[in-house]
Amino acid sequence: MRILTLTAAVLATTALTGVTPALANDDLKIVDEPLELTVHIHHVRSTAYDENWPVEKVAQELTNVYLKNATVGSNTTNSEEAMNLLLATGKLPDIIGSARIKEAVDQYGPQGAFLPLNELIEEHAPHIKAFFDENPDLMKAASSSDGNLYYIPYLPDGKYGRGYFIRYDWLETLGLEVPNTVDELYEVLTAFRTQDPNGNGVQDEIPYFARQWEELPRLVTLWGGRSSGSDTYHDFYVEDGKIQYPYMGEGYKEGIKNLAKWYEEGLIDPEVFTRGSSSREYLLSENLGGMTHDWFASTAGYNDSLADKIPGFSFKAMIPPENVNGDRIAEHRRILVKPDGWAIGGTNKHPVETIKYFDFYFSPEGRRLVNFGVEGEQYTMVDGKPQFTEEFLTNGRPVNSQLYEIGAQLQARGYYQDYEYEKQWSNQYALEGIELYEQGDYLIPDFLGVAMNADEQRVFDKYFSQARTYMLEKQQAWILGAADVEEEWDAYMSQLDRMGMNDVLEVMQSAYDRQYGG
Amino acid sequence: MSGVFLEGIVKRYGSLSVVHGIDLEIKPREFVVLVGPSGCGKSTTLRMIAGLEEISDGTLRIGDRVMNRVAPKDRDVAMVFQNYALYPHLNVADNMAFGLRIRKTPKDEIAKSIEEVAQILGLTEYLERRPADLSGGQRQRVAMGRAIVRHPDVFLFDEPLSNLDAKLRTQMRAEIKRLHKRLGVTSIYVTHDQVEAMTLADRIVVMADGRIEQIGTPMDLFNNPVNTFVAGFIGSPPMNQFSAVIEEGQGGLVARANGTTIPLPALEELRGAAGRDVVVGIRPEHVHLGAEEGTSAIPIELDLIETLGSEALLHTHVGNETFVAKVETHGEIGHLQGVNALHVKPERVKLFDRETGRAIGRAA
Amino acid sequence: MANISNSPSDRSDGVIAGSAPSVGPTRPFAKRLDRIQMHLRREWQIYLMLAPTIIWFLLFLYRPMYGLQIAFKDYSVFLGFEGSPWVGFEHFQTLFQSDQFLRALKNTVIISSLTLVFGFPMPIILALMFNEILNETFKRTAQTIVYLPHFISSVIIAGIIITAFSPSAGIVNTVIGWFGVEPIYFLTKPEWFRPIFIGAGIWQEAGFQSIVFLAAIAGVNPSLYESAVVDGANRWQMMWKITIPCIMPTIIIMLIIRIGNLLEVGFEMIILLYQPATYQTADVINTFIYRQGLIGGQYDLAAAAGLFNAVVAFTLVMTANTISKRVSKTSLW
């Protein structure tokens, strides 16, 4: 009884401070004798591996696996460049972690540069296996054209990335309701344009603006079109198991036709193509911009930063207006699987230990470590859940930068992000906005990418870049009114056929079928 | 042909005055040489005449026109530059035609002039060549040809021969002289080389420190330098000069210097001059090896004999003053070895006031 | 111009070798070797000074040429230069079958030709104008102002241009607005891209490029001008008949160099300024390759285009040099 109490006390202390986690988690040890593995870690935020990161210290202690920095190309922030340098040396370290690693593993994994992981996961990585069993599509998305998985991806969490934001105070000033349909939106934007909601007597309002001009064609979703199937602009999308390209659909044509009209009527920032990344800052702080489609967190932040400057400033999220078909579509969501992550080098002599090490970051302890940092330092457990300490959240420095510094949230690792980590420091208006979107079901399935084989890739490389260039040229020309979409559409479609777009869709489809089919 | 008249010409750069007021009359067809050490203002004076430098003060006339404010091109002068100023991208013919083309002279006239001048200068076969393909002498001739084709009122030469080697210089000197005779154009010629000045000039203007020291014919300057500066500048080797004091001697006044007495000419200006401090000047050419009628001996110590061929320079010293004599060799120098005295006629002895450097009296 | 002749050392070397006692039967090779040895022993300091340059050339210019072979290979980074399979001229075929490459080629030629036509004389004109300024203070100030843009990064220059040509607040539209012209969204108009890009290039570089011509002008013998003044030439005539002919060798050398870079359009500036809406006139080979590379990481194709660029540039320089040599007797080699 006495002994039991003591043990309980020790356990309680351990849980509270986390100073000796090894004691409590001896089962996480991968090897009895310390094992050293070489590692290449390259991400724009960290172009080398640092074994002194607090997160690494804990990982070392828990797993008994010690990583040793062998990063090539630390002097560049371009991870693909570093990867090419590494590959060109011909000698790969045991672990290769990098941003945009997928292209490399897809191309060189089958050539033997990286180890296939499927069997290793099956036999030695219960947590990763459990994750992929639950999310088979993500496994497929990360796999290469030969069906093998060559890297453990970084898997973002959270659903909504961008949302529509509108000046609620302007709506109020003009006595308007939040637009519910595309037609109402048209009326609201027209009112923004013509009725001087900022009250300075000049018709200088910019009803719809965007930091990225690609957020303008995004509006074709209001007419049933598509602009992209993933968080990357101009990407393919899937509809009923068929690969489609967004800029070839009827809804897109209809949308562009209307956007050209909106543009001509001044409902869209006339400088949308050149104003660039500072446009949101400028147009909001000058009290000129009325509506945009942008990230929740950063956009909502203006409610605080401009509260003093513009009395009554209220720039908040609105749900997607109903499109012409009566659907509400939030086309943009956080991607589920990233091409970033880590892989095992083809010459690694400890593949089993390595995959176990990868698996560690999918275990509850490892996932907490990589998402929240070190227990007792950055977070404490409250009601069984990690909670950032007050001190950590309020010391005035951005939470994410602080986490990067200690080696947490390093996206050159393969790990499953916990949205909770971001939620704990998100702006209140952003959370409100996301909440608003969560209530509806606006998301549409993401296209997670395909891995093409060499022949497919050749066809894709030959045609796609140029076809895409052509489509973007036409898109801007139509919106700017330099040409008429209605008149040119048939010629446009047949030109795309000549440019091999149908061949591209065909190889994409065959790759898709191989990867996700069955 | 016009004369050139300078009255009180002054050149100032800011507060720095480099030419202090020059008065000079150059007659039509005359060949006048401005000579003096570098920095004496001779080039500046020439450039003021050309119009390349503004005249700060005074009056410049060419013929009867005041030229102070007239643009260079309207002064009807032509200038030959020290470095020839040939246009590297033009051939000889085009170089010579340059000025004429600027003046829109008719084509056939230009061609004629060039042909003519090329003939005079012996450049006919080089007309198609570029300056880079010419020898120094040829370039010099092109530079003169360029001046000649313009048929100007006045030729201005700014040290035109100083870039040539000695032999070529002698040759070109003669050529310039011949040209002047043939063309008879008023010429003003700047040089620092007194030999050039002596050989070319009708009259020489010796300048120093922005002032004219003396104007005269070459022989005038040679025989009667007005001061020690001119005496030292004209003549090669220069006039021997040494300080002396005038004393009463046996046959009249003598100059005593370094323990030697030199009999002086009987000059009006010297009456009662005993005790006066003077500079004695004796030209190297004016001494004799042996005693002649009316000469007196100056004891010397021989240091060195410089053989020039028909002549030799005897470098000697009298007391602690150096003394150079130029004597004839008659083809051998053996007889010069033992020389221990030189002889001079009193009338060849020049006297200058030691204070002012001005010549005292004039001898024949 | 850069006619580096080593004949003097050759000659002296020849004399020495000739006077050296020949041992045994004269074998040309041995004699030659002997001569080289002698030469090296005599001139080793000079070769030592030359060595860093030669090493630099070998290391950074000749060794990378080995990599050019990927233009004819299906290049895989992992397999390396040797390991990647040969594909012959496939990449070149791909390029020339592509309308967009041909358009980019056309745009490259047009943009660089126009840049040459309008951009090349500008620094010369500037230099001539500076040369005519008599007031030293004004001259120095003016020079500094026109040099300045050269030292500003392209990103900022692009920002300035975008702002200046902005339809709402740009100075250009404001000015044309005074004449009653409706604002023009210049940077999305294909017909405006080239004038803006070329103009900006001139604005950025003309001042700095004028330095070399100013130096050439400073080297002109001042008595040429004096002589011309006496001959009656005015300033205009002196500029045309003296200054320009005298700096002509410099102008021609610069021109040959520029022609060699004809296909090298400053592509980062284009990336910063162009839009899909202006690709039609703005897309050049380098930007085309850039986009191509972004999609597929096609190093082999990029190498093929680069090789094509280099071959064209080489041909242009050779041609320009030969023409110049014949016509003006000025040449790079």
mmCIF file of C-alpha atoms in Angstrom, chain A residues 80-81 83-85 87-88 90 92 100 103 107-108 111-113 213 263 269-275 282 457-458 460-462 464-470 472-474 476-477 480 482 495 499, chain C residues 74-79 90 94-95 97-101 103 162-163 165-170 185 187-190 273-280 283 288 291-299:
data_model
loop_
_atom_site.group_PDB
_atom_site.id
_atom_site.type_symbol
_atom_site.label_atom_id
_atom_site.label_comp_id
_atom_site.label_asym_id
_atom_site.label_seq_id
_atom_site.Cartn_x
_atom_site.Cartn_y
_atom_site.Cartn_z
ATOM 1 C CA GLU A 80 14.686 21.033 -54.419
ATOM 2 C CA GLU A 81 18.076 22.451 -55.235
ATOM 3 C CA MET A 83 17.877 17.631 -52.930
ATOM 4 C CA ASN A 84 19.436 17.655 -56.381
ATOM 5 C CA LEU A 85 22.815 18.395 -54.864
ATOM 6 C CA LEU A 87 21.316 13.132 -55.213
ATOM 7 C CA ALA A 88 24.199 14.230 -57.381
ATOM 8 C CA GLY A 90 25.396 9.673 -55.144
ATOM 9 C CA LEU A 92 22.429 9.259 -49.513
ATOM 10 C CA ARG A 100 8.977 18.769 -51.869
ATOM 11 C CA GLU A 103 9.071 14.524 -56.764
ATOM 12 C CA GLN A 107 11.454 9.701 -59.750
ATOM 13 C CA TYR A 108 14.393 8.104 -57.963
ATOM 14 C CA GLN A 111 15.714 3.683 -59.367
ATOM 15 C CA GLY A 112 16.801 2.526 -55.944
ATOM 16 C CA ALA A 113 17.666 5.791 -54.294
ATOM 17 C CA TRP A 213 -4.870 37.343 -58.599
ATOM 18 C CA TYR A 263 -14.363 43.602 -63.937
ATOM 19 C CA ASP A 269 -9.881 45.628 -58.258
ATOM 20 C CA PRO A 270 -8.809 47.030 -61.620
ATOM 21 C CA GLU A 271 -5.209 46.349 -60.618
ATOM 22 C CA VAL A 272 -5.846 42.872 -59.330
ATOM 23 C CA PHE A 273 -3.124 41.406 -61.565
ATOM 24 C CA THR A 274 -0.326 43.663 -60.443
ATOM 25 C CA ARG A 275 -1.210 44.948 -56.996
ATOM 26 C CA TYR A 282 -3.160 48.659 -48.428
ATOM 27 C CA GLN A 457 5.219 11.829 -67.165
ATOM 28 C CA ARG A 458 6.746 12.348 -70.595
ATOM 29 C CA PHE A 460 2.513 15.378 -69.227
ATOM 30 C CA ASP A 461 5.785 17.291 -69.417
ATOM 31 C CA LYS A 462 5.510 17.676 -73.143
ATOM 32 C CA PHE A 464 0.856 20.485 -69.868
ATOM 33 C CA SER A 465 3.077 23.459 -69.122
ATOM 34 C CA GLN A 466 2.369 25.037 -72.466
ATOM 35 C CA ALA A 467 -1.319 24.251 -72.435
ATOM 36 C CA ARG A 468 -1.581 25.777 -69.000
ATOM 37 C CA THR A 469 0.264 28.870 -70.179
ATOM 38 C CA TYR A 470 -2.217 29.183 -73.022
ATOM 39 C CA LEU A 472 -3.912 31.432 -68.280
ATOM 40 C CA GLU A 473 -3.259 33.857 -71.106
ATOM 41 C CA LYS A 474 -6.783 33.421 -72.349
ATOM 42 C CA GLN A 476 -6.654 37.042 -68.221
ATOM 43 C CA ALA A 477 -7.433 38.306 -71.693
ATOM 44 C CA LEU A 480 -9.588 42.102 -68.919
ATOM 45 C CA ALA A 482 -9.184 42.021 -74.440
ATOM 46 C CA GLN A 495 -6.704 24.670 -79.569
ATOM 47 C CA MET A 499 -1.961 21.362 -77.613
ATOM 48 C CA ASP C 74 17.138 11.936 -70.678
ATOM 49 C CA TYR C 75 18.719 13.327 -67.598
ATOM 50 C CA SER C 76 18.244 11.864 -64.165
ATOM 51 C CA VAL C 77 19.964 13.588 -61.297
ATOM 52 C CA PHE C 78 20.400 10.309 -59.484
ATOM 53 C CA LEU C 79 21.919 8.506 -62.462
ATOM 54 C CA GLU C 90 14.841 14.907 -78.956
ATOM 55 C CA THR C 94 10.536 19.253 -78.573
ATOM 56 C CA LEU C 95 11.586 22.887 -78.422
ATOM 57 C CA GLN C 97 7.845 21.823 -82.318
ATOM 58 C CA SER C 98 6.457 24.040 -79.608
ATOM 59 C CA ASP C 99 4.569 27.133 -80.680
ATOM 60 C CA GLN C 100 5.300 28.744 -77.364
ATOM 61 C CA PHE C 101 9.014 28.194 -77.701
ATOM 62 C CA ARG C 103 6.929 32.604 -79.812
ATOM 63 C CA ILE C 162 4.198 48.726 -61.452
ATOM 64 C CA THR C 163 3.391 51.735 -59.317
ATOM 65 C CA PHE C 165 2.033 52.505 -64.548
ATOM 66 C CA SER C 166 -0.780 51.711 -62.151
ATOM 67 C CA PRO C 167 -4.156 52.744 -63.589
ATOM 68 C CA SER C 168 -5.401 54.267 -60.335
ATOM 69 C CA ALA C 169 -2.456 56.032 -58.750
ATOM 70 C CA GLY C 170 0.339 55.789 -61.304
ATOM 71 C CA TYR C 185 -3.879 49.231 -67.388
ATOM 72 C CA LEU C 187 0.926 46.056 -67.577
ATOM 73 C CA THR C 188 -1.852 43.842 -68.855
ATOM 74 C CA LYS C 189 -1.673 45.187 -72.410
ATOM 75 C CA PRO C 190 0.528 43.053 -74.640
ATOM 76 C CA LEU C 273 6.583 42.364 -64.767
ATOM 77 C CA TYR C 274 4.757 39.926 -66.988
ATOM 78 C CA GLN C 275 1.317 38.421 -66.661
ATOM 79 C CA PRO C 276 -0.375 35.659 -68.546
ATOM 80 C CA ALA C 277 -2.173 38.542 -70.240
ATOM 81 C CA THR C 278 1.108 39.798 -71.661
ATOM 82 C CA TYR C 279 2.877 36.481 -72.355
ATOM 83 C CA GLN C 280 2.064 37.072 -75.992
ATOM 84 C CA ASP C 283 7.457 35.574 -72.845
ATOM 85 C CA PHE C 288 9.641 29.893 -71.029
ATOM 86 C CA ARG C 291 8.051 27.886 -66.332
ATOM 87 C CA GLN C 292 8.901 24.643 -68.050
ATOM 88 C CA GLY C 293 11.377 23.848 -65.315
ATOM 89 C CA LEU C 294 8.881 24.619 -62.582
ATOM 90 C CA ILE C 295 6.481 22.012 -63.874
ATOM 91 C CA GLY C 296 8.771 19.128 -64.607
ATOM 92 C CA GLY C 297 12.259 19.978 -63.393
ATOM 93 C CA GLN C 298 13.329 19.474 -66.985
ATOM 94 C CA TYR C 299 17.020 20.204 -66.697
#
